[in-house]
Coordinates of C-alpha atoms in Angstrom, one line a residue:
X1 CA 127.8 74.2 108.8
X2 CA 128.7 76.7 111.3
X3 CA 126.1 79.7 110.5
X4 CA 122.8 80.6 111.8
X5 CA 120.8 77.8 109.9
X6 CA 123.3 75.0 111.1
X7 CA 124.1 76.0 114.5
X8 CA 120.3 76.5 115.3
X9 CA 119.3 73.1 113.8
X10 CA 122.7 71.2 115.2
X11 CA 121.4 72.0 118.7
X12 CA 117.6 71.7 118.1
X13 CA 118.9 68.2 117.0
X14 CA 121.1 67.3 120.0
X15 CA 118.1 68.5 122.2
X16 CA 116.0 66.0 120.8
X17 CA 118.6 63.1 121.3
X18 CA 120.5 63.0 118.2
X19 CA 124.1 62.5 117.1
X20 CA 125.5 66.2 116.0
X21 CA 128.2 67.7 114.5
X22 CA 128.9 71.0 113.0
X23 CA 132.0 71.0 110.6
X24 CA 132.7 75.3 110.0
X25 CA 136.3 76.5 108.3
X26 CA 136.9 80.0 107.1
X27 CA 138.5 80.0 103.6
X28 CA 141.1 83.0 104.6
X29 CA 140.4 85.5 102.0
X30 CA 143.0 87.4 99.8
X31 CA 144.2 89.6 102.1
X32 CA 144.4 86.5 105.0
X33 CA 141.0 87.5 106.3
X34 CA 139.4 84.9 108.7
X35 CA 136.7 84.9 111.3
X36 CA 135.2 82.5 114.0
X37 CA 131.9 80.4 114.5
X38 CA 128.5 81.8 113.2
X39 CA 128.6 82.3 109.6
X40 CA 128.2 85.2 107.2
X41 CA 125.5 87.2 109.8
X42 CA 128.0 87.3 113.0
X43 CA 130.7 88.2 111.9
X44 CA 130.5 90.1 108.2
X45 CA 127.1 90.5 107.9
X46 CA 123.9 91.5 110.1
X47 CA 125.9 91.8 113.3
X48 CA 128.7 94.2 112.2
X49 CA 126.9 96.0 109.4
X50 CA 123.9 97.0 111.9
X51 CA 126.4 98.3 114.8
X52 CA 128.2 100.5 112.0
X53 CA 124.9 101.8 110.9
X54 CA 124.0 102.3 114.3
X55 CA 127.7 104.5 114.5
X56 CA 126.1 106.5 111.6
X57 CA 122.7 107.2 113.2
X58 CA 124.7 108.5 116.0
X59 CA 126.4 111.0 114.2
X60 CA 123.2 112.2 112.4
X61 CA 122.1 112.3 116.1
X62 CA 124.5 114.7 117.1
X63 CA 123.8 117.1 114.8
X64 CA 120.2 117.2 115.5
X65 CA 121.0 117.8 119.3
X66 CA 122.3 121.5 118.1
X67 CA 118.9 122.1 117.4
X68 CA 116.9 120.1 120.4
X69 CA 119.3 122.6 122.4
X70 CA 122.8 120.5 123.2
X71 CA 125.5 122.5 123.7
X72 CA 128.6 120.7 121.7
X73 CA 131.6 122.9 121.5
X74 CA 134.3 121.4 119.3
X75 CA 134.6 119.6 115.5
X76 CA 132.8 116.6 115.9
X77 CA 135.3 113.6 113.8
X78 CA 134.6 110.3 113.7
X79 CA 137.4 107.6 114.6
X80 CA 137.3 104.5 112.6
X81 CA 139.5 102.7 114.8
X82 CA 137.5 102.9 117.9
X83 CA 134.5 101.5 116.6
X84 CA 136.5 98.8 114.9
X85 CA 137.7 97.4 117.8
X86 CA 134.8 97.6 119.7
X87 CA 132.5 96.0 116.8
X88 CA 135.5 93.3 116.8
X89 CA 134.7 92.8 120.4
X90 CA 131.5 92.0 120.6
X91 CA 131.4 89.7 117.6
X92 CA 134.1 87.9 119.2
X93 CA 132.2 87.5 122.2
X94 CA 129.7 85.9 119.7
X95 CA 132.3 83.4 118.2
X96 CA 132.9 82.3 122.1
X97 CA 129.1 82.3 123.0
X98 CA 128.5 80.0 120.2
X99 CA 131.4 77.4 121.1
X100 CA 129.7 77.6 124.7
X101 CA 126.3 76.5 123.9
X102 CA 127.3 73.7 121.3
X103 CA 129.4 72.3 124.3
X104 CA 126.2 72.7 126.5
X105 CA 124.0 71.2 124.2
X106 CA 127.0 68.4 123.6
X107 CA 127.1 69.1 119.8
X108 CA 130.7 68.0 118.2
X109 CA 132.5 70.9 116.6
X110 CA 135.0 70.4 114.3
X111 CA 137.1 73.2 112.9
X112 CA 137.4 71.9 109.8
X113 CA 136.1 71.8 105.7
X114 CA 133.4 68.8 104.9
X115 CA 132.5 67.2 102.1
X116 CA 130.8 64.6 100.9
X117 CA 132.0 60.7 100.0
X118 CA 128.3 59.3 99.4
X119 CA 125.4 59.0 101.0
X120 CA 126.4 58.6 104.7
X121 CA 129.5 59.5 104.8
X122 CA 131.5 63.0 105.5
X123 CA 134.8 63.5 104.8
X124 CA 136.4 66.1 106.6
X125 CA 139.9 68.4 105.7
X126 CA 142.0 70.1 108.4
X127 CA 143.5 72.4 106.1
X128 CA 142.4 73.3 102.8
X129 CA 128.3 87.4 91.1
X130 CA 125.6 88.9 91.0
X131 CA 123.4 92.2 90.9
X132 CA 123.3 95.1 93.4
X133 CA 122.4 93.7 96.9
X134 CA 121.2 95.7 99.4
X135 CA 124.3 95.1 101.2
X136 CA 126.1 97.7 99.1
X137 CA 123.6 100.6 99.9
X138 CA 124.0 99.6 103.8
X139 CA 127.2 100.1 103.5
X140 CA 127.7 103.3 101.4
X141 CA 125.3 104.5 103.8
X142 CA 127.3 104.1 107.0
X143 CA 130.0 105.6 105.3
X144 CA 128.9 108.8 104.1
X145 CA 127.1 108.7 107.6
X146 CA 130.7 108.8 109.5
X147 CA 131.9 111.1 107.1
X148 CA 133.3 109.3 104.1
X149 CA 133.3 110.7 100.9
X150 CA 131.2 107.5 99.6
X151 CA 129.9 106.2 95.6
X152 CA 128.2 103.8 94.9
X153 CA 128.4 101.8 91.3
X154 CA 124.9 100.3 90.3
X155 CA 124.8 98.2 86.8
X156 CA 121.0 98.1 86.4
X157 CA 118.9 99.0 89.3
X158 CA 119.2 99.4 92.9
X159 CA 117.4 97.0 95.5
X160 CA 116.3 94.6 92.8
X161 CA 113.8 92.1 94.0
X162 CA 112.0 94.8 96.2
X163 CA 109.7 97.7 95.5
X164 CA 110.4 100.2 93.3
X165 CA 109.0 103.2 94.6
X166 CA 110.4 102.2 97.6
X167 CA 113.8 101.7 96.3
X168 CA 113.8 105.2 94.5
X169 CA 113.0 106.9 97.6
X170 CA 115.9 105.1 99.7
X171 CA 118.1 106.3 97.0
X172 CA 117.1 109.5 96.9
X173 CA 117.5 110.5 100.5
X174 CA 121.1 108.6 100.5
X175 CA 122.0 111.2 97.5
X176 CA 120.5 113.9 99.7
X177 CA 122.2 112.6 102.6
X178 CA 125.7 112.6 100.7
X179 CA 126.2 109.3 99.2
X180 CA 127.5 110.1 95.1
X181 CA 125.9 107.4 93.1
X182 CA 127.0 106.1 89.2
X183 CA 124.0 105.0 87.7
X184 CA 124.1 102.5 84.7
X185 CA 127.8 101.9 84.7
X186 CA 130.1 98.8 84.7
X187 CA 133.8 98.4 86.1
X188 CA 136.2 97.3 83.6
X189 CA 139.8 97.9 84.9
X190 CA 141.0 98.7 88.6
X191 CA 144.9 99.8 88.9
X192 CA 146.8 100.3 91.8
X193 CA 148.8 103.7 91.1
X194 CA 152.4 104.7 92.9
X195 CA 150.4 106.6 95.5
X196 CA 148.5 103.5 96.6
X197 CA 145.3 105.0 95.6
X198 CA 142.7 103.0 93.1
X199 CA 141.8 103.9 90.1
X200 CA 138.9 102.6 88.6
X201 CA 137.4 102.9 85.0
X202 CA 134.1 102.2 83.9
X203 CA 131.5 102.5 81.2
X204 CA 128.3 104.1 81.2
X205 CA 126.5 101.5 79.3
X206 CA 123.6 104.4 78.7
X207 CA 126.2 106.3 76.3
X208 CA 129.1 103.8 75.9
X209 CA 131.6 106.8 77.8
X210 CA 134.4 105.6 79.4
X211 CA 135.3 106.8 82.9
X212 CA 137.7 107.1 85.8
X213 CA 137.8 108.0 89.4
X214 CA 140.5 107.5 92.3
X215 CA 139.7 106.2 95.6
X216 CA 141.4 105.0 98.9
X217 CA 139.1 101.7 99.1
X218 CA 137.2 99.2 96.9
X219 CA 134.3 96.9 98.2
X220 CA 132.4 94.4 95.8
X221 CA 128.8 94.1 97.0
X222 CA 128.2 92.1 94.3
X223 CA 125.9 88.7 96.5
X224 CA 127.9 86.1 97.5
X225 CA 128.0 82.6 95.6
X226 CA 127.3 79.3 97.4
X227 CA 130.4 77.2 98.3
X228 CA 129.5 74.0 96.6
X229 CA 132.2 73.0 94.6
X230 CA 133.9 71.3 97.2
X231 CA 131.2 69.5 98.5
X232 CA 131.3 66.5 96.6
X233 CA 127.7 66.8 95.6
X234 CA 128.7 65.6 91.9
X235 CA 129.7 62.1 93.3
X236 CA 126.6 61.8 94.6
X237 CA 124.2 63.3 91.8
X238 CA 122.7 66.2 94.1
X239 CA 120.6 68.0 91.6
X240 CA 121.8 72.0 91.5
X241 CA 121.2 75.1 89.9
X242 CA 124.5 75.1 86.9
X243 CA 123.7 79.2 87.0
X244 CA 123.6 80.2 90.5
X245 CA 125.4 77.0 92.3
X246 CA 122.8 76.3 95.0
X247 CA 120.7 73.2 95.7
X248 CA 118.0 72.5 94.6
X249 CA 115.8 71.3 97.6
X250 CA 111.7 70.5 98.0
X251 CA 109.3 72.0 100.5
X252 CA 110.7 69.8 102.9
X253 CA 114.4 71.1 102.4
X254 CA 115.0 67.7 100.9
X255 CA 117.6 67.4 98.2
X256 CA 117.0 65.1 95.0
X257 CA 119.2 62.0 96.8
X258 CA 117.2 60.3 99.9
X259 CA 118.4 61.9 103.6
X260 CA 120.6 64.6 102.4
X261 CA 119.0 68.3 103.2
X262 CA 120.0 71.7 102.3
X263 CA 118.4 74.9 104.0
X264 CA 119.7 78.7 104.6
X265 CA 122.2 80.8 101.6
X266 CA 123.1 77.3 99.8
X267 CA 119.6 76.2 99.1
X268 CA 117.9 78.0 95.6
X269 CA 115.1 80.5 95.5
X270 CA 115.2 80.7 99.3
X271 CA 115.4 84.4 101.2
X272 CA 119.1 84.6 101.9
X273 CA 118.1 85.7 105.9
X274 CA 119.3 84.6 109.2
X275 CA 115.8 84.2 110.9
X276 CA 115.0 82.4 107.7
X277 CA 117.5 80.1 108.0
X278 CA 117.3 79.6 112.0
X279 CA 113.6 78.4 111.9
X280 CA 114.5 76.2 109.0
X281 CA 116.8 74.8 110.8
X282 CA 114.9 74.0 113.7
X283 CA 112.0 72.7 111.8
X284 CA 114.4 70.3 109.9
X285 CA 115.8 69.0 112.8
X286 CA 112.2 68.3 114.8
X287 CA 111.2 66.3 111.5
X288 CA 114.2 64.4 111.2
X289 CA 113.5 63.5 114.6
X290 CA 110.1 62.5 114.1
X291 CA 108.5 64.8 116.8
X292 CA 107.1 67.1 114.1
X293 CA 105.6 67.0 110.3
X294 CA 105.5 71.3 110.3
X295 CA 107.4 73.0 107.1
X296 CA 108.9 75.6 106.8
X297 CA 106.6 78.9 105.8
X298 CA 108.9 81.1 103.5
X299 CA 105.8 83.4 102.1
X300 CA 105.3 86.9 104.2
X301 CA 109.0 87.1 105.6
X302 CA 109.6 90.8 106.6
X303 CA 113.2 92.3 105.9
X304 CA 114.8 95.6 106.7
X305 CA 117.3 97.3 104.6
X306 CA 119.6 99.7 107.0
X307 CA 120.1 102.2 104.5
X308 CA 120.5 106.0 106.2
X309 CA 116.5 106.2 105.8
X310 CA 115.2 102.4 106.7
X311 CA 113.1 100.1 104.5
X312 CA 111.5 97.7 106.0
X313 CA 108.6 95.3 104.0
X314 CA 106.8 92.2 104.0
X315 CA 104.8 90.4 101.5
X316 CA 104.6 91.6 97.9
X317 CA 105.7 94.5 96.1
X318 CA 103.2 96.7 94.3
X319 CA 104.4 94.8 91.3
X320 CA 104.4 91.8 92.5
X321 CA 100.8 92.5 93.5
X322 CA 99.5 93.5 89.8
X323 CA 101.3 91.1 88.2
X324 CA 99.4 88.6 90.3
X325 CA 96.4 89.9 90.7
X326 CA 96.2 92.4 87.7
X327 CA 96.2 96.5 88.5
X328 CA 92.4 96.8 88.9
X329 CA 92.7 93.6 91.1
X330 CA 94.9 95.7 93.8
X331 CA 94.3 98.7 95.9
X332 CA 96.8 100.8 97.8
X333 CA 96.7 103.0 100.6
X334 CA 99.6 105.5 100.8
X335 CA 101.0 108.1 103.0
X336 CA 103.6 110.6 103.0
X337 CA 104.4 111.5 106.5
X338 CA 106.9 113.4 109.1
X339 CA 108.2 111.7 111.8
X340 CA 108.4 114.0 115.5
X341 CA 111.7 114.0 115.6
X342 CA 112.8 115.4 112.5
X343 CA 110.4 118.4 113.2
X344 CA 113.0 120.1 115.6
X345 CA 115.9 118.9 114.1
X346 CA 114.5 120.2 110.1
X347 CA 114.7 117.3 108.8
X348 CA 113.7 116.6 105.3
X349 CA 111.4 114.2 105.4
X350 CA 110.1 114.1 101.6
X351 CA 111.1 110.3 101.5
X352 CA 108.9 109.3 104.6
X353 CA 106.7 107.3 103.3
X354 CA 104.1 104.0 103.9
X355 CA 102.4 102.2 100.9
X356 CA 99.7 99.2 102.1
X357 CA 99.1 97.0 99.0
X358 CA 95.5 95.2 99.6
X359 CA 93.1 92.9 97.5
X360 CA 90.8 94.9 95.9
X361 CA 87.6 93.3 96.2
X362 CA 86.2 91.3 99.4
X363 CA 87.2 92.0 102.7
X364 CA 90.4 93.6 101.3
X365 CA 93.5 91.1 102.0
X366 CA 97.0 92.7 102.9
X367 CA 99.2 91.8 100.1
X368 CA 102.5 93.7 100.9
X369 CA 103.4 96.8 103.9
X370 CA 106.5 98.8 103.0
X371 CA 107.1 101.5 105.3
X372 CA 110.5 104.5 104.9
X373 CA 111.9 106.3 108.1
X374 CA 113.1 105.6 111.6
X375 CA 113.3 102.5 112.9
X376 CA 111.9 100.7 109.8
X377 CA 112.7 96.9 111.3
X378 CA 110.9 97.9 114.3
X379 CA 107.6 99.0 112.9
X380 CA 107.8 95.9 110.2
X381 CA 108.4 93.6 112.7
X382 CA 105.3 93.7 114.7
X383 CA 103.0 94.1 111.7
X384 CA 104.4 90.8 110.3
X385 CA 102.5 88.9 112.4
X386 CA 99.3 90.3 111.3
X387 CA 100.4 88.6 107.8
X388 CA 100.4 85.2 109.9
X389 CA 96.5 86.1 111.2
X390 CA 95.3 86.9 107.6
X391 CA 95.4 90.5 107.9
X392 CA 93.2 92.7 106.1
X393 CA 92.5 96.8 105.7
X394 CA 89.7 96.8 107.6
X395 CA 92.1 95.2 110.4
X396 CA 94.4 98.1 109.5
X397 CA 91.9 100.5 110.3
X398 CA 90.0 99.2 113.6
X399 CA 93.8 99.0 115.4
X400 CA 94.5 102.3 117.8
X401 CA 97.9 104.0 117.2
X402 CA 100.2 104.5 119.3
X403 CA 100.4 108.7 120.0
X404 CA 103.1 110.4 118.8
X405 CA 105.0 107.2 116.7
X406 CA 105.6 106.6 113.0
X407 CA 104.1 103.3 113.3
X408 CA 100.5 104.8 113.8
X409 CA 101.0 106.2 110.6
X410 CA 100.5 102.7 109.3
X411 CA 97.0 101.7 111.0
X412 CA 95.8 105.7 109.5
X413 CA 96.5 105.3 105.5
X414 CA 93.3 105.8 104.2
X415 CA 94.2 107.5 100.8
X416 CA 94.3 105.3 97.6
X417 CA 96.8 105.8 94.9
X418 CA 93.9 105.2 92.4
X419 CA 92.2 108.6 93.6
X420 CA 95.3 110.7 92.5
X421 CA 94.4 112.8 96.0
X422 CA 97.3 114.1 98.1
X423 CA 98.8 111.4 100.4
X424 CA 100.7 113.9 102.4
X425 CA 99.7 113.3 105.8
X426 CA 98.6 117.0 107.5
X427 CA 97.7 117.3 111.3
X428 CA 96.5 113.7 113.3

């Protein structure tokens, strides 16, 4: 396949000598939609979303400057099309960057859809839901950030899979920040009136009320489901998941028929991430090849959500962690703090916030960092390899800060949730 997984394990493979091809066709979408090489990430996914949120942050930027003392004379608009095209740009200069290096690295690309005829054999064509991901919030947040008036529709809860708290305090700055939100409720009917404008009616399943809004635009950030269909895989007997469509797939990222592997999005209960994915790749490929017998580690992988405040996390969530390890079994350090630069600026910063979930007894293991404000993907980033090295509080504590950051914030939590005390961070 032609996403990060494939392309970083179709080189890694050529590198080491073997035969490589990479078969990648977009299935146009309804409204003839179609992108190049690189997958989801490139070119509808990390790539795009985190330049859009990066047009957001800049507005928010703007209007802090009034107060750090920039003189901006003027209504400040945003234009849509401007950052379209220049977004489109540089994702295309992706799509060509990617072509380069298989041709480099003399991997075979083939525009086309694959599937499978048996064991050994690839047949290729020339032509041819689920909950609340984060993707949804990312997007509602760039929105409202470039001035959009922006709801979001959740059925159950927002930012399922992660932390809680967490998740309630990223929520609450977007509503803060501007970003309408319709909690418990469920789409039933969308109709296109004369004007061209949506309308949409839903139920609150809380009190069974029917309701209905109009809007210019529609996105479903509902998760994507695996394209597996049309692989053939029934011909051959490749176990999958009936519910969710992926593959089922061993530590190895073997399938359940001999020298057919799956890894990335398509393979079930994996983390669907790029970096995930790449390394996989690469690993799979070095084994294949016989030059390595390393697996791939999927335990302690850090994410950022790019909502208007950041998340960032690795390891487990707080209740992860007590339903492992039971609640007196757990300890965790919080803090509420204020980043610098929202000082100047006044900036609310009530949703600034770091929880360290540790082992309770012994030398006080690092179960799970989540960290809320600037930069989150930054700050998670480097302490995710002190997951790698066994990281523990005491580690926390002998590191030296970095003076004035939100990351020192981190190595200074010293107050437990279990004391009740005030984690509100006063002073260094």
């Amino acid at each position: 396949g032609g996403g990060s997984g494939g392309l970083a394990c179709s080189k890694e493979a050529a590198q080491l000598g073997q035969k490589v091809a990479v078969l990648d066709y977009v299935e146009p979408s309804a409204k003839g939609t179609k992108w190049g090489l690189g997958g989801t990430c490139v070119n509808v996914g990390c790539i795009p979303k985190k330049l859009m949120h990066q047009a957001a942050l800049l507005g928010t930027a703007v209007k802090d400057a009034k107060k750090y003392g920039w003189q901006i004379s003027g209504t400040v608009c945003h234009d849509w099309p401007t950052m379209a095209e220049a977004i489109q740009n540089h994702v295309r200069s992706l799509n060509w960057g990617h072509r380069v290096q298989l041709q480099d690295k003399k991997v075979k690309y083939l525009n086309i859809k694959g599937s499978l005829l048996d064991e050994h054999t690839v047949k290729g064509l020339t032509k041819a839901g689920k909950e609340v991901g984060y993707v949804a919030l990312e997007c509602a947040g760039f929105l409202t950030g470039i001035g959009l008036d922006t709801t979001v529709m959740v059925r159950s809860i927002a930012l399922r899979g992660f932390d809680q708290q967490m998740a309630g305090l990223v929520t609450d700055y977007m509503e803060a920040y501007g970003t309408k939100f319709a909690w418990k409720c469920v789409p039933k009917r969308v109709d296109k009136l004369s004007s061209g404008a949506l309308q949409v009616t839903w139920t609150n399943t809380q009190t069974g009320a029917e309701q209905k809004d109009t809007y210019d635009s529609l996105l479903w950030a509902v998760g994507r489901a695996p394209e597996t269909k049309a692989l053939g895989l029934d011909k051959l007997g490749i176990q999958l998941n009936k519910e969710t469509g992926k593959l089922i797939v061993g530590a190895d990222e073997s399938t359940s028929v001999p020298n057919i592997y799956a890894f990335g999005d398509i393979s079930e209960g994996r983390p669907e991430l790029t970096p995930t994915a790449i390394k996989a790749g690469k690993l799979l490929a070095r084994r294949l090849a016989g030059q390595s017998t390393e697996l791939m580690d999927y335990d302690n992988v850090a994410t950022t959500v790019f909502t208007p405040l950041e998340y960032g996390c690795v390891g487990l969530s707080e209740e992860e962690a007590e339903k492992r390890h039971g609640k007196d079994g757990i300890e965790i350090y919080h803090a509420f703090y204020k980043p610098l630069e929202f000082t100047v600026a006044e900036r609310d910063a009530s949703q600034c916030y770091i929880k360290v979930v540790c082992e309770r007894g012994g030398d006080q293991k690092i179960l799970g960092l989540h960290f809320t404000g600037p930069n989150a993907g930054e700050v998670t980033q480097g302490f995710a390899m002190g997951f790698q090295c066994g990281a523990t509080y005491s580690h926390l504590l002998q590191t030296v800060g970095i003076h004035p950051t939100c990351a020192e914030e981190v190595v200074k939590v010293s107050i437990t949730k279990r004391s009740g005390l005030d984690a509100t961070v006063t002073g260094c």
